Amino acid sequence: GAGVSQSPSNKVTEKGKDVELRCDPISGHTALYWYRQSLGQGLEFLIYFQGNSAPDKSGLPSDRFSAERTGGSVSTLTIQRTQQEDSAVYLCASSLVSGRAGDTQYFGPGTRLTVL
Amino acid sequence: GQQLNQSPQSMFIQEGEDVSMNCTSSSIFNTWLWYKQDPGEGPVLLIALYKAGELTSNGRLTAQFGTTRKDSFLNISASIPSDVGIYFCAGQLLIQGAQKLVFGQGTRLTINP
């Protein structure tokens, strides 16, 4: 496939509902990253996967946020009991490997989440 | 935690003008990256810098990795309408086996025809 794909492109939900955001990385990329971009701001690191494991979960804002990756490919970011401050664009990136200088992270188009 | 200060936050220029933006940090990074983001899209890598003092060009873009490893600048020469967008610097460092990116706040570039 081409680049990193994410779905849905837009999600509007009501406060208190759970949402799932999906990321399909570039085929063959072992490292996968999730970022959050609030309006007019830079990107904030959330979590990264090397294969199916997530060694670094330090960026997750609260225990309402979780992520998993299966088969070393698709990843899902889940936000439980959404709050209005969760409204942002959630971006996924993948790279060939991780832990090596020079491994470029390629970004998907993002999912714009709006919590009413 | 690590923070990057990117300036200016926005620029309004005439087509054909040169552009300069920079990032500074209190932390040392082993790689500096510059990304451009168009509306509704994810950031796209423009230039990557791997060595302190390195000066790299990509067409009309030139970027430098500061000698202290705490700063970087990006120059765009002879701006054209398609240069419009938001430019982000990012510092990359190895944490717990991951090349973690720390982003600046972005520079929004607007070009008046």
Short mmCIF file of C-alpha atoms in Angstrom, two decimals, chain A residues 17-19 31 46 72 77 97 99 112:
data_model
loop_
_atom_site.label_atom_id
_atom_site.label_comp_id
_atom_site.label_asym_id
_atom_site.label_seq_id
_atom_site.Cartn_x
_atom_site.Cartn_y
_atom_site.Cartn_z
CA LYS A 17 -18.93 7.86 25.01
CA ASP A 18 -16.04 5.58 24.05
CA VAL A 19 -14.25 5.97 20.71
CA ALA A 31 7.44 0.84 14.64
CA LEU A 46 1.21 9.56 23.19
CA GLY A 72 2.50 -6.20 14.08
CA LEU A 77 -6.27 3.90 20.04
CA VAL A 97 12.33 0.20 12.68
CA GLY A 99 15.71 2.96 18.03
CA ARG A 112 -10.22 14.72 13.86
#
